C-alpha positions as a Markdown table, in Angstrom:
| # | Residue | x | y | z |
|---|---|---|---|---|
| 1 | Unk | 28.4 | -21.7 | -19.1 |
| 2 | Unk | 30.2 | -18.6 | -20.0 |
| 3 | Unk | 27.9 | -18.1 | -23.0 |
| 4 | Unk | 24.9 | -18.3 | -20.7 |
| 5 | Unk | 26.3 | -15.7 | -18.3 |
| 6 | Unk | 26.8 | -13.4 | -21.3 |
| 7 | Unk | 23.2 | -13.8 | -22.3 |
| 8 | Unk | 22.1 | -12.9 | -18.8 |
| 9 | Unk | 24.1 | -9.7 | -18.7 |
| 10 | Unk | 22.0 | -6.5 | -18.7 |
| 11 | Unk | 21.4 | -5.1 | -22.2 |
| 12 | Unk | 21.6 | -1.5 | -23.4 |
| 13 | Unk | 18.7 | 0.9 | -22.8 |
| 14 | Unk | 15.5 | 0.0 | -24.7 |
| 15 | Unk | 12.0 | 1.4 | -24.3 |
| 16 | Unk | 10.6 | -1.6 | -26.0 |
| 17 | Unk | 11.3 | -3.7 | -22.9 |
| 18 | Unk | 8.6 | -1.6 | -21.0 |
| 19 | Unk | 5.8 | -2.8 | -23.4 |
| 20 | Unk | 4.8 | -5.8 | -21.3 |
| 21 | Unk | 4.3 | -3.7 | -18.2 |
| 22 | Unk | 2.3 | -1.1 | -20.3 |
| 23 | Unk | 0.3 | -3.9 | -21.7 |
| 24 | Unk | -0.7 | -5.1 | -18.2 |
| 25 | Unk | -2.0 | -1.6 | -17.4 |
| 26 | Unk | -3.8 | -1.3 | -20.8 |
| 27 | Unk | -5.5 | -4.7 | -20.3 |
| 28 | Unk | -6.5 | -4.1 | -16.7 |
| 29 | Unk | -7.7 | -0.5 | -17.3 |
| 30 | Unk | -9.4 | -1.4 | -20.6 |
| 31 | Unk | -11.3 | -4.3 | -19.1 |
| 32 | Unk | -12.4 | -2.1 | -16.2 |
| 33 | Unk | -13.6 | 0.7 | -18.5 |
| 34 | Unk | -15.6 | -1.6 | -20.7 |
| 35 | Unk | -17.3 | -3.3 | -17.8 |
| 36 | Unk | -17.9 | 0.1 | -16.1 |
| 37 | Unk | -19.7 | 1.3 | -19.3 |
| 38 | Unk | -21.9 | -1.8 | -19.1 |
| 39 | Unk | -22.9 | -1.0 | -15.5 |
| 40 | Unk | -21.1 | -3.9 | -13.9 |
| 41 | Unk | -20.6 | -3.5 | -10.2 |
| 42 | Unk | -16.9 | -3.3 | -9.0 |
| 43 | Unk | -16.0 | -3.2 | -12.7 |
| 44 | Unk | -12.3 | -2.5 | -12.1 |
| 45 | Unk | -12.0 | -5.6 | -9.9 |
| 46 | Unk | -13.7 | -8.1 | -12.2 |
| 47 | Unk | -10.7 | -8.8 | -14.4 |
| 48 | Unk | -8.2 | -10.6 | -12.2 |
| 49 | Unk | -4.9 | -8.7 | -11.9 |
| 50 | Unk | -3.0 | -12.0 | -11.9 |
| 51 | Unk | -4.4 | -13.0 | -15.3 |
| 52 | Unk | -3.6 | -9.6 | -16.8 |
| 53 | Unk | 0.0 | -9.9 | -15.5 |
| 54 | Unk | 0.3 | -13.5 | -16.8 |
| 55 | Unk | -0.6 | -12.2 | -20.3 |
| 56 | Unk | 2.1 | -9.5 | -19.9 |
| 57 | Unk | 4.7 | -12.1 | -18.8 |
| 58 | Unk | 3.8 | -14.4 | -21.8 |
| 59 | Unk | 4.2 | -11.4 | -24.2 |
| 60 | Unk | 7.7 | -10.7 | -22.6 |
| 61 | Unk | 8.7 | -14.3 | -23.3 |
| 62 | Unk | 7.5 | -14.0 | -26.9 |
| 63 | Unk | 9.2 | -10.7 | -27.5 |
| 64 | Unk | 12.6 | -12.2 | -26.5 |
| 65 | Unk | 12.1 | -15.7 | -27.8 |
| 66 | Unk | 15.4 | -15.6 | -29.7 |
| 67 | Unk | 17.3 | -15.5 | -26.4 |
| 68 | Unk | 15.8 | -18.9 | -25.5 |
| 69 | Unk | 13.0 | -19.9 | -23.2 |
| 70 | Unk | 15.4 | -21.5 | -20.7 |
| 71 | Unk | 17.5 | -18.3 | -20.4 |
| 72 | Unk | 14.4 | -16.1 | -20.1 |
| 73 | Unk | 12.9 | -18.4 | -17.4 |
| 74 | Unk | 16.2 | -18.1 | -15.5 |
| 75 | Unk | 15.8 | -14.3 | -15.6 |
| 76 | Unk | 12.2 | -14.6 | -14.6 |
| 77 | Unk | 12.9 | -17.0 | -11.7 |
| 78 | Unk | 15.7 | -14.8 | -10.5 |
| 79 | Unk | 13.3 | -11.9 | -10.1 |
| 80 | Unk | 10.4 | -13.9 | -8.8 |
| 81 | Unk | 12.6 | -15.7 | -6.2 |
| 82 | Unk | 14.4 | -12.6 | -5.1 |
| 83 | Unk | 15.0 | -12.4 | -1.3 |
| 84 | Unk | 12.9 | -9.3 | -0.9 |
| 85 | Unk | 10.1 | -10.8 | -2.9 |
| 86 | Unk | 10.1 | -14.0 | -0.9 |
| 87 | Unk | 10.2 | -12.0 | 2.4 |
| 88 | Unk | 7.3 | -9.9 | 1.2 |
| 89 | Unk | 5.3 | -13.0 | 0.4 |
| 90 | Unk | 5.7 | -14.5 | 3.8 |
| 91 | Unk | 4.7 | -11.3 | 5.5 |
| 92 | Unk | 1.6 | -11.1 | 3.3 |
| 93 | Unk | 0.6 | -14.6 | 4.5 |
| 94 | Unk | 1.1 | -13.9 | 8.2 |
| 95 | Unk | -0.6 | -10.5 | 8.0 |
| 96 | Unk | -3.6 | -12.1 | 6.3 |
| 97 | Unk | -3.7 | -14.9 | 8.9 |
| 98 | Unk | -3.6 | -12.3 | 11.8 |
| 99 | Unk | -6.3 | -10.2 | 10.2 |
| 100 | Unk | -8.6 | -13.2 | 9.6 |
| 101 | Unk | -8.2 | -14.7 | 13.1 |
| 102 | Unk | -8.5 | -11.3 | 14.9 |
| 103 | Unk | -11.6 | -10.4 | 12.8 |
| 104 | Unk | -13.2 | -13.8 | 13.5 |
| 105 | Unk | -12.9 | -13.5 | 17.3 |
| 106 | Unk | -14.7 | -10.1 | 17.1 |
| 107 | Unk | -11.8 | -7.7 | 17.3 |
| 108 | Unk | -12.8 | -5.4 | 14.5 |
| 109 | Unk | -16.4 | -5.0 | 15.8 |
| 110 | Unk | -15.2 | -4.5 | 19.4 |
| 111 | Unk | -12.6 | -1.9 | 18.4 |
| 112 | Unk | -15.1 | 0.1 | 16.3 |
| 113 | Unk | -17.9 | -0.1 | 18.9 |
| 114 | Unk | -15.7 | 0.8 | 21.8 |
| 115 | Unk | -14.6 | 4.0 | 20.0 |
| 116 | Unk | -18.1 | 4.9 | 18.9 |
| 117 | Unk | -19.4 | 4.4 | 22.4 |
| 118 | Unk | -17.0 | 6.7 | 24.2 |
| 119 | Unk | -17.0 | 9.4 | 21.5 |
| 120 | Unk | -18.6 | 12.7 | 22.5 |
| 121 | Unk | -21.6 | 13.8 | 20.4 |
| 122 | Unk | -19.9 | 17.2 | 19.8 |
| 123 | Unk | -17.0 | 15.5 | 18.1 |
| 124 | Unk | -18.7 | 12.8 | 16.0 |
| 125 | Unk | -16.9 | 13.6 | 12.6 |
| 126 | Unk | -13.4 | 14.0 | 14.0 |
| 127 | Unk | -14.0 | 11.1 | 16.3 |
| 128 | Unk | -15.0 | 8.8 | 13.5 |
| 129 | Unk | -11.9 | 9.8 | 11.6 |
| 130 | Unk | -9.7 | 8.9 | 14.6 |
| 131 | Unk | -11.5 | 5.6 | 15.1 |
| 132 | Unk | -11.1 | 4.7 | 11.4 |
| 133 | Unk | -7.4 | 5.7 | 11.5 |
| 134 | Unk | -6.7 | 3.5 | 14.6 |
| 135 | Unk | -8.7 | 0.5 | 13.3 |
| 136 | Unk | -7.0 | 0.6 | 9.9 |
| 137 | Unk | -3.6 | 1.0 | 11.4 |
| 138 | Unk | -4.2 | -1.9 | 13.7 |
| 139 | Unk | -5.7 | -4.2 | 11.1 |
| 140 | Unk | -3.7 | -3.0 | 8.0 |
| 141 | Unk | -6.8 | -2.8 | 5.8 |
| 142 | Unk | -8.8 | 0.1 | 4.6 |
| 143 | Unk | -11.5 | -2.1 | 3.2 |
| 144 | Unk | -12.1 | -3.9 | 6.4 |
| 145 | Unk | -12.3 | -0.6 | 8.3 |
| 146 | Unk | -14.8 | 0.8 | 5.8 |
| 147 | Unk | -16.9 | -2.3 | 6.0 |
| 148 | Unk | -17.0 | -2.2 | 9.8 |
| 149 | Unk | -17.5 | 1.6 | 10.4 |
| 150 | Unk | -19.5 | 2.9 | 7.4 |
| 151 | Unk | -22.8 | 1.2 | 8.3 |
| 152 | Unk | -22.7 | 2.6 | 11.9 |
| 153 | Unk | -21.5 | 6.1 | 10.7 |
| 154 | Unk | -24.3 | 6.1 | 8.1 |
| 155 | Unk | -27.0 | 5.6 | 10.7 |
| 156 | Unk | -25.4 | 8.1 | 13.0 |
| 157 | Unk | -25.4 | 10.8 | 10.2 |
| 158 | Unk | -29.0 | 10.1 | 9.4 |
| 159 | Unk | -30.2 | 10.2 | 13.0 |
| 160 | Unk | -28.2 | 13.3 | 13.9 |
| 161 | Unk | -29.0 | 15.1 | 10.6 |
| 162 | Unk | -25.3 | 15.5 | 9.8 |
| 163 | Unk | -23.6 | 16.1 | 6.4 |
| 164 | Unk | -23.6 | 12.5 | 5.1 |
| 165 | Unk | -20.8 | 13.1 | 2.6 |
| 166 | Unk | -18.6 | 14.7 | 5.3 |
| 167 | Unk | -19.2 | 11.8 | 7.8 |
| 168 | Unk | -18.5 | 9.0 | 5.2 |
| 169 | Unk | -15.5 | 10.8 | 3.9 |
| 170 | Unk | -14.1 | 10.9 | 7.5 |
| 171 | Unk | -14.4 | 7.1 | 7.6 |
| 172 | Unk | -12.7 | 6.6 | 4.2 |
| 173 | Unk | -9.8 | 9.1 | 4.8 |
| 174 | Unk | -9.3 | 7.7 | 8.3 |
| 175 | Unk | -9.1 | 4.2 | 6.7 |
| 176 | Unk | -6.6 | 5.4 | 4.1 |
| 177 | Unk | -4.5 | 6.8 | 7.0 |
| 178 | Unk | -4.0 | 3.3 | 8.4 |
| 179 | Unk | -3.7 | 1.7 | 5.0 |
| 180 | Unk | -0.7 | 3.9 | 4.4 |
| 181 | Unk | 0.9 | 3.8 | 7.9 |
| 182 | Unk | 0.1 | 0.4 | 9.3 |
| 183 | Unk | 3.1 | -2.0 | 9.6 |
| 184 | Unk | 0.9 | -5.0 | 8.5 |
| 185 | Unk | -0.7 | -3.3 | 5.5 |
| 186 | Unk | 0.0 | -4.9 | 2.2 |
| 187 | Unk | 1.0 | -1.5 | 0.8 |
| 188 | Unk | 3.6 | -1.0 | 3.5 |
| 189 | Unk | 4.9 | -4.5 | 3.1 |
| 190 | Unk | 5.3 | -3.9 | -0.7 |
| 191 | Unk | 6.8 | -0.5 | -0.3 |
| 192 | Unk | 9.5 | -1.5 | 2.3 |
| 193 | Unk | 10.5 | -4.8 | 0.6 |
| 194 | Unk | 10.8 | -3.3 | -2.9 |
| 195 | Unk | 13.1 | -0.5 | -1.4 |
| 196 | Unk | 15.0 | -2.8 | 1.0 |
| 197 | Unk | 14.2 | -0.9 | 4.2 |
| 198 | Unk | 12.9 | -2.0 | 7.6 |
| 199 | Unk | 9.3 | -1.6 | 8.4 |
| 200 | Unk | 10.0 | 0.4 | 11.6 |
| 201 | Unk | 12.2 | 2.8 | 9.7 |
| 202 | Unk | 9.5 | 3.4 | 7.0 |
| 203 | Unk | 7.0 | 3.9 | 9.8 |
| 204 | Unk | 9.0 | 6.6 | 11.5 |
| 205 | Unk | 9.7 | 8.4 | 8.3 |
| 206 | Unk | 6.1 | 8.1 | 7.2 |
| 207 | Unk | 4.8 | 9.2 | 10.6 |
| 208 | Unk | 6.5 | 12.6 | 10.4 |
| 209 | Unk | 4.3 | 13.2 | 7.4 |
| 210 | Unk | 1.1 | 11.4 | 8.3 |
| 211 | Unk | 0.7 | 12.4 | 11.9 |
| 212 | Unk | 1.0 | 16.2 | 11.4 |
| 213 | Unk | -1.4 | 15.9 | 8.4 |
| 214 | Unk | -3.9 | 14.0 | 10.6 |
| 215 | Unk | -3.6 | 16.6 | 13.4 |
| 216 | Unk | -4.4 | 19.4 | 11.0 |
| 217 | Unk | -7.3 | 17.4 | 9.6 |
| 218 | Unk | -8.8 | 16.8 | 13.1 |
| 219 | Unk | -8.5 | 20.5 | 14.0 |
| 220 | Unk | -10.3 | 21.5 | 10.8 |
| 221 | Unk | -13.0 | 18.8 | 11.4 |
| 222 | Unk | -13.6 | 20.1 | 14.9 |
| 223 | Unk | -13.9 | 23.7 | 13.6 |
| 224 | Unk | -16.2 | 23.0 | 10.6 |
| 225 | Unk | -18.3 | 20.1 | 11.8 |
| 226 | Unk | -21.4 | 20.2 | 14.0 |
| 227 | Unk | -22.2 | 17.8 | 16.8 |
| 228 | Unk | -24.8 | 15.1 | 16.7 |
| 229 | Unk | -26.5 | 12.7 | 19.1 |
| 230 | Unk | -24.8 | 10.0 | 21.1 |
| 231 | Unk | -24.9 | 6.5 | 19.6 |
| 232 | Unk | -25.6 | 5.0 | 23.0 |
| 233 | Unk | -24.1 | 1.7 | 24.3 |
| 234 | Unk | -22.8 | -0.6 | 21.6 |
| 235 | Unk | -21.6 | -4.2 | 22.3 |
| 236 | Unk | -17.8 | -4.5 | 22.7 |
| 237 | Unk | -15.2 | -6.4 | 24.7 |
| 238 | Unk | -12.0 | -4.6 | 25.7 |
| 239 | Unk | -10.1 | -7.8 | 25.8 |
| 240 | Unk | -10.8 | -8.3 | 22.1 |
| 241 | Unk | -8.9 | -5.1 | 21.3 |
| 242 | Unk | -5.7 | -6.3 | 23.0 |
| 243 | Unk | -4.3 | -8.3 | 20.1 |
| 244 | Unk | -4.3 | -5.1 | 17.9 |
| 245 | Unk | -2.7 | -3.0 | 20.6 |
| 246 | Unk | -0.1 | -5.7 | 21.1 |
| 247 | Unk | 0.8 | -5.9 | 17.5 |
| 248 | Unk | 1.1 | -2.1 | 17.2 |
| 249 | Unk | 3.2 | -1.8 | 20.3 |
| 250 | Unk | 5.6 | -4.6 | 19.5 |
| 251 | Unk | 6.0 | -3.4 | 15.9 |
| 252 | Unk | 6.8 | 0.1 | 17.1 |
| 253 | Unk | 9.2 | -1.3 | 19.6 |
| 254 | Unk | 11.2 | -2.7 | 16.7 |
| 255 | Unk | 10.5 | -6.4 | 17.1 |
| 256 | Unk | 11.0 | -8.5 | 14.0 |
| 257 | Unk | 7.8 | -8.4 | 11.9 |
| 258 | Unk | 7.6 | -12.2 | 11.6 |
| 259 | Unk | 7.7 | -12.5 | 15.4 |
| 260 | Unk | 5.2 | -9.6 | 15.8 |
| 261 | Unk | 2.7 | -11.3 | 13.5 |
| 262 | Unk | 3.1 | -14.7 | 15.0 |
| 263 | Unk | 2.5 | -13.2 | 18.5 |
| 264 | Unk | -0.5 | -11.4 | 17.0 |
| 265 | Unk | -2.0 | -14.6 | 15.7 |
| 266 | Unk | -1.4 | -16.4 | 18.9 |
| 267 | Unk | -2.9 | -13.7 | 21.1 |
| 268 | Unk | -6.0 | -13.4 | 18.9 |
| 269 | Unk | -6.4 | -17.2 | 19.0 |
| 270 | Unk | -6.1 | -17.2 | 22.9 |
| 271 | Unk | -8.6 | -14.4 | 23.2 |
| 272 | Unk | -11.0 | -16.1 | 20.7 |
| 273 | Unk | -10.8 | -19.4 | 22.6 |
| 274 | Unk | -11.0 | -17.7 | 26.0 |
| 275 | Unk | -14.1 | -15.8 | 25.1 |
| 276 | Unk | -15.7 | -18.7 | 23.4 |
| 277 | Unk | -15.9 | -16.9 | 20.1 |
| 278 | Unk | -13.9 | -19.4 | 18.1 |
| 279 | Unk | -12.7 | -22.9 | 18.6 |
| 280 | Unk | -9.3 | -24.5 | 18.1 |
| 281 | Unk | -10.2 | -26.0 | 14.7 |
| 282 | Unk | -11.8 | -22.8 | 13.6 |
| 283 | Unk | -8.5 | -21.0 | 14.1 |
| 284 | Unk | -6.8 | -23.3 | 11.6 |
| 285 | Unk | -9.5 | -22.6 | 9.2 |
| 286 | Unk | -9.3 | -18.9 | 9.7 |
| 287 | Unk | -5.5 | -18.9 | 9.2 |
| 288 | Unk | -6.1 | -20.6 | 5.9 |
| 289 | Unk | -8.8 | -18.1 | 5.0 |
| 290 | Unk | -6.3 | -15.4 | 5.7 |
| 291 | Unk | -3.8 | -17.0 | 3.4 |
| 292 | Unk | -6.4 | -17.3 | 0.7 |
| 293 | Unk | -7.3 | -13.6 | 1.1 |
| 294 | Unk | -3.7 | -12.7 | 0.2 |
| 295 | Unk | -3.4 | -15.1 | -2.7 |
| 296 | Unk | -4.0 | -12.6 | -5.4 |
| 297 | Unk | -1.4 | -10.1 | -4.2 |
| 298 | Unk | 1.0 | -13.1 | -3.4 |
| 299 | Unk | 0.9 | -14.4 | -7.0 |
| 300 | Unk | 0.9 | -10.9 | -8.5 |
| 301 | Unk | 4.1 | -10.0 | -6.5 |
| 302 | Unk | 5.9 | -13.1 | -7.8 |
| 303 | Unk | 4.9 | -12.4 | -11.4 |
| 304 | Unk | 5.8 | -8.7 | -11.2 |
| 305 | Unk | 9.1 | -9.6 | -9.6 |
| 306 | Unk | 9.9 | -11.9 | -12.5 |
| 307 | Unk | 8.7 | -9.5 | -15.2 |
| 308 | Unk | 10.6 | -6.6 | -13.6 |
| 309 | Unk | 13.9 | -8.6 | -13.7 |
| 310 | Unk | 13.3 | -9.3 | -17.4 |
| 311 | Unk | 12.4 | -5.6 | -18.0 |
| 312 | Unk | 15.6 | -4.5 | -16.3 |
| 313 | Unk | 17.7 | -7.1 | -18.1 |
| 314 | Unk | 16.5 | -6.0 | -21.5 |
| 315 | Unk | 17.1 | -2.3 | -20.8 |
| 316 | Unk | 13.6 | -1.1 | -20.0 |
| 317 | Unk | 14.5 | 0.5 | -16.6 |
| 318 | Unk | 17.8 | 1.9 | -18.0 |
| 319 | Unk | 15.8 | 3.6 | -20.8 |
| 320 | Unk | 13.2 | 5.0 | -18.4 |
| 321 | Unk | 16.0 | 6.4 | -16.1 |
| 322 | Unk | 17.7 | 8.0 | -19.1 |
| 323 | Unk | 14.5 | 9.7 | -20.2 |
| 324 | Unk | 13.4 | 10.8 | -16.8 |
| 325 | Unk | 16.9 | 12.2 | -16.1 |
| 326 | Unk | 16.0 | 15.0 | -18.5 |
| 327 | Unk | 13.1 | 16.0 | -16.3 |
| 328 | Unk | 14.7 | 15.5 | -12.9 |
| 329 | Unk | 17.2 | 18.1 | -11.8 |
| 330 | Unk | 18.1 | 16.4 | -8.5 |
| 331 | Unk | 16.8 | 14.4 | -5.6 |
| 332 | Unk | 13.9 | 16.8 | -4.9 |
| 333 | Unk | 12.4 | 16.7 | -8.4 |
| 334 | Unk | 13.1 | 13.0 | -8.6 |
| 335 | Unk | 11.2 | 12.4 | -5.3 |
| 336 | Unk | 8.2 | 14.3 | -6.8 |
| 337 | Unk | 8.6 | 12.3 | -10.0 |
| 338 | Unk | 8.3 | 9.0 | -8.0 |
| 339 | Unk | 5.2 | 10.3 | -6.3 |
| 340 | Unk | 3.6 | 11.4 | -9.6 |
| 341 | Unk | 4.5 | 8.1 | -11.3 |
| 342 | Unk | 2.9 | 6.1 | -8.4 |
| 343 | Unk | -0.2 | 8.2 | -8.4 |
| 344 | Unk | -0.7 | 7.9 | -12.2 |
| 345 | Unk | -0.2 | 4.1 | -12.0 |
| 346 | Unk | -2.8 | 3.8 | -9.2 |
| 347 | Unk | -5.3 | 5.8 | -11.3 |
| 348 | Unk | -4.7 | 3.4 | -14.1 |
| 349 | Unk | -5.0 | 0.1 | -12.2 |
| 350 | Unk | -7.2 | 1.3 | -9.3 |
| 351 | Unk | -5.2 | -0.7 | -6.8 |
| 352 | Unk | -2.6 | 0.9 | -4.5 |
| 353 | Unk | -0.7 | -2.3 | -3.8 |
| 354 | Unk | -0.4 | -3.1 | -7.5 |
| 355 | Unk | 0.8 | 0.5 | -8.2 |
| 356 | Unk | 3.5 | 0.0 | -5.6 |
| 357 | Unk | 4.6 | -3.4 | -6.9 |
| 358 | Unk | 4.7 | -2.2 | -10.5 |
| 359 | Unk | 6.7 | 0.9 | -9.7 |
| 360 | Unk | 9.0 | -0.7 | -7.0 |
| 361 | Unk | 11.9 | -1.5 | -9.2 |
| 362 | Unk | 11.7 | 1.8 | -11.1 |
| 363 | Unk | 11.6 | 3.8 | -7.9 |
| 364 | Unk | 14.6 | 2.1 | -6.4 |
| 365 | Unk | 16.7 | 2.6 | -9.5 |
| 366 | Unk | 15.7 | 6.3 | -9.5 |
| 367 | Unk | 16.5 | 6.5 | -5.7 |
| 368 | Unk | 19.9 | 5.0 | -6.2 |
| 369 | Unk | 20.7 | 7.3 | -9.1 |
| 370 | Unk | 19.7 | 10.5 | -7.3 |
| 371 | Unk | 20.7 | 9.3 | -3.8 |
| 372 | Unk | 17.2 | 9.6 | -2.4 |
| 373 | Unk | 16.8 | 8.1 | 1.0 |
| 374 | Unk | 15.1 | 4.7 | 0.5 |
| 375 | Unk | 13.0 | 5.3 | 3.6 |
| 376 | Unk | 11.5 | 8.4 | 1.9 |
| 377 | Unk | 11.0 | 6.5 | -1.4 |
| 378 | Unk | 9.1 | 3.7 | 0.4 |
| 379 | Unk | 7.0 | 6.3 | 2.2 |
| 380 | Unk | 6.2 | 8.2 | -1.0 |
| 381 | Unk | 5.2 | 5.0 | -2.8 |
| 382 | Unk | 2.8 | 4.2 | -0.1 |
| 383 | Unk | 1.5 | 7.7 | 0.6 |
| 384 | Unk | 0.8 | 8.7 | -3.0 |
| 385 | Unk | -0.8 | 5.4 | -4.0 |
| 386 | Unk | -3.1 | 5.7 | -1.1 |
| 387 | Unk | -3.8 | 9.4 | -1.9 |
| 388 | Unk | -4.9 | 8.6 | -5.4 |
| 389 | Unk | -6.9 | 5.5 | -4.3 |
| 390 | Unk | -9.0 | 7.9 | -2.2 |
| 391 | Unk | -9.8 | 10.1 | -5.2 |
| 392 | Unk | -10.7 | 7.7 | -7.9 |
| 393 | Unk | -14.5 | 7.0 | -7.9 |
| 394 | Unk | -13.9 | 3.6 | -9.4 |
| 395 | Unk | -11.6 | 2.5 | -6.6 |
| 396 | Unk | -12.6 | -0.3 | -4.3 |
| 397 | Unk | -13.0 | 2.0 | -1.3 |
| 398 | Unk | -15.6 | 4.3 | -3.0 |
| 399 | Unk | -17.4 | 1.3 | -4.5 |
| 400 | Unk | -17.8 | -0.4 | -1.1 |
| 401 | Unk | -18.9 | 2.9 | 0.5 |
| 402 | Unk | -21.6 | 3.3 | -2.2 |
| 403 | Unk | -22.8 | -0.3 | -1.6 |
| 404 | Unk | -22.9 | 0.1 | 2.2 |
| 405 | Unk | -24.8 | 3.5 | 2.0 |
| 406 | Unk | -27.2 | 2.1 | -0.7 |
| 407 | Unk | -25.7 | 4.5 | -3.2 |
| 408 | Unk | -27.0 | 7.5 | -1.3 |
| 409 | Unk | -23.6 | 9.1 | -1.1 |
| 410 | Unk | -22.0 | 10.2 | -4.4 |
| 411 | Unk | -18.2 | 10.1 | -4.7 |
| 412 | Unk | -18.2 | 13.6 | -6.2 |
| 413 | Unk | -19.9 | 14.8 | -3.0 |
| 414 | Unk | -17.3 | 13.1 | -0.8 |
| 415 | Unk | -14.1 | 14.2 | -2.6 |
| 416 | Unk | -14.2 | 17.8 | -1.5 |
| 417 | Unk | -14.1 | 16.5 | 2.1 |
| 418 | Unk | -11.1 | 14.4 | 1.6 |
| 419 | Unk | -9.1 | 16.9 | 3.6 |
| 420 | Unk | -6.6 | 14.5 | 5.0 |
| 421 | Unk | -5.6 | 13.2 | 1.6 |
| 422 | Unk | -5.2 | 16.8 | 0.3 |
| 423 | Unk | -3.2 | 17.9 | 3.4 |
| 424 | Unk | -0.9 | 14.8 | 3.4 |
| 425 | Unk | -0.1 | 15.5 | -0.3 |
| 426 | Unk | 0.9 | 19.1 | 0.5 |
| 427 | Unk | 2.9 | 18.1 | 3.6 |
| 428 | Unk | 4.7 | 15.4 | 1.7 |
| 429 | Unk | 5.9 | 17.9 | -0.9 |
| 430 | Unk | 6.9 | 20.4 | 1.8 |
| 431 | Unk | 8.9 | 17.6 | 3.5 |
| 432 | Unk | 11.0 | 17.5 | 0.3 |
| 433 | Unk | 11.5 | 21.2 | -0.4 |
| 434 | Unk | 12.0 | 22.5 | 3.1 |
| 435 | Unk | 15.6 | 21.4 | 4.2 |
| 436 | Unk | 14.9 | 21.5 | 7.9 |
| 437 | Unk | 11.8 | 19.4 | 7.6 |
| 438 | Unk | 13.5 | 17.1 | 5.2 |
| 439 | Unk | 16.2 | 16.3 | 7.9 |
| 440 | Unk | 13.5 | 15.8 | 10.5 |
| 441 | Unk | 11.5 | 13.4 | 8.3 |
| 442 | Unk | 14.6 | 11.3 | 7.3 |
| 443 | Unk | 16.3 | 11.4 | 10.7 |
| 444 | Unk | 19.9 | 10.7 | 10.2 |
| 445 | Unk | 21.5 | 10.8 | 6.8 |
| 446 | Unk | 21.3 | 7.6 | 4.8 |
| 447 | Unk | 25.0 | 6.4 | 4.4 |
| 448 | Unk | 25.1 | 5.0 | 0.9 |
| 449 | Unk | 28.5 | 3.4 | 1.6 |
| 450 | Unk | 27.8 | 1.7 | 4.9 |
| 451 | Unk | 24.0 | 1.6 | 5.1 |
| 452 | Unk | 23.1 | 0.4 | 1.6 |
| 453 | Unk | 19.6 | -1.1 | 1.2 |
| 454 | Unk | 19.5 | -4.8 | 0.4 |
| 455 | Unk | 18.9 | -4.2 | -3.3 |
| 456 | Unk | 22.1 | -2.0 | -3.6 |
| 457 | Unk | 24.2 | -4.6 | -1.7 |
| 458 | Unk | 22.9 | -7.4 | -4.0 |
| 459 | Unk | 23.7 | -5.3 | -7.0 |
| 460 | Unk | 27.3 | -4.8 | -5.9 |
| 461 | Unk | 27.7 | -8.5 | -5.1 |
| 462 | Unk | 26.7 | -9.4 | -8.7 |
């Protein structure tokens, strides 16, 4: 038994331990580039991330076969079954179920149509941004928001003779606002659980960066956009918007996220049955559909958790921290380093959730070393993965936009109008370098002795 414990003790620093993670990125990026060159649609989403990660895990086991398969599996299982990982997985499932049920009862369409009906023709572009931001924050999905609003915005822009790239960019950047800020977004769930912070704490920290950025963006849109014609009366039901408002309100009030999502599923089910949109048996089916929609990120999170534990054990993270220490001079530069690493990873894998999961372990080790507030780290992981996702033409958001607009809007035309993403990047950096703003963003100093995040407490207990 003692011999087994010695085998499971963390090894000295070794860059070789990072090879499986790098292999995952190479396989995923390489497959996407090859398929892209052949003109395959959604090329970077054809090769399943779970399969690429499975190959990386197998390579890790082969690299350290001398340790023994049982010992390596013990390491892998310890990481895959970590409390934070399991909590994250359960939240994924419930978030998927809520999104599926609420969407099936017409909540997404009603929310979008309600906003577009009351919007003033003078403020079409900023109004579309606000509607997309609210819908994505309520639903936790940028893709769902783009799918719901782009077709309507596309027709509005054509009818009113507006700058098409500007209008569609307003939809996409508004969608990325909610993808980053929403409490039920898979990126938020991944960022908070990997850093061991509460959803509401990350939301408050993130909001001090996101909301000022959004306000500046809206002002610029009002100044530089021209009005159009009214879209007229679209079909909507106010009662179908209630589940989203309820989930947002309860989450902001600090209610436990599991309770919030269960209440959200129940309220969406009641509204669906009450309005005759869905039946009782349909609800069970939609919950399962929501689970299935989260299956890829569910399995990926488990595999990454296991591989991260092996990488850490064999000295990969220790090596990375040692090397980056030469670049980082303190918490400010380390925070910027986390942001850069996350953005680069997202550019490689074209998936913001994957980028966060891959960098989660590394980011929390850097945070602990440089005493960076974990709430800021969680926010930066989410913010900069979403920023990069809004700039890569091969990202899912751009590809869906191209499909919905019949390829009439080129990503290179939209990127100059991604004002919100540019502004939030600048505001994020300012929140680090300006001391007074830094204190405002991370309200209350993080007490590393008495308020340690879950991962630091677990490390001490070991």
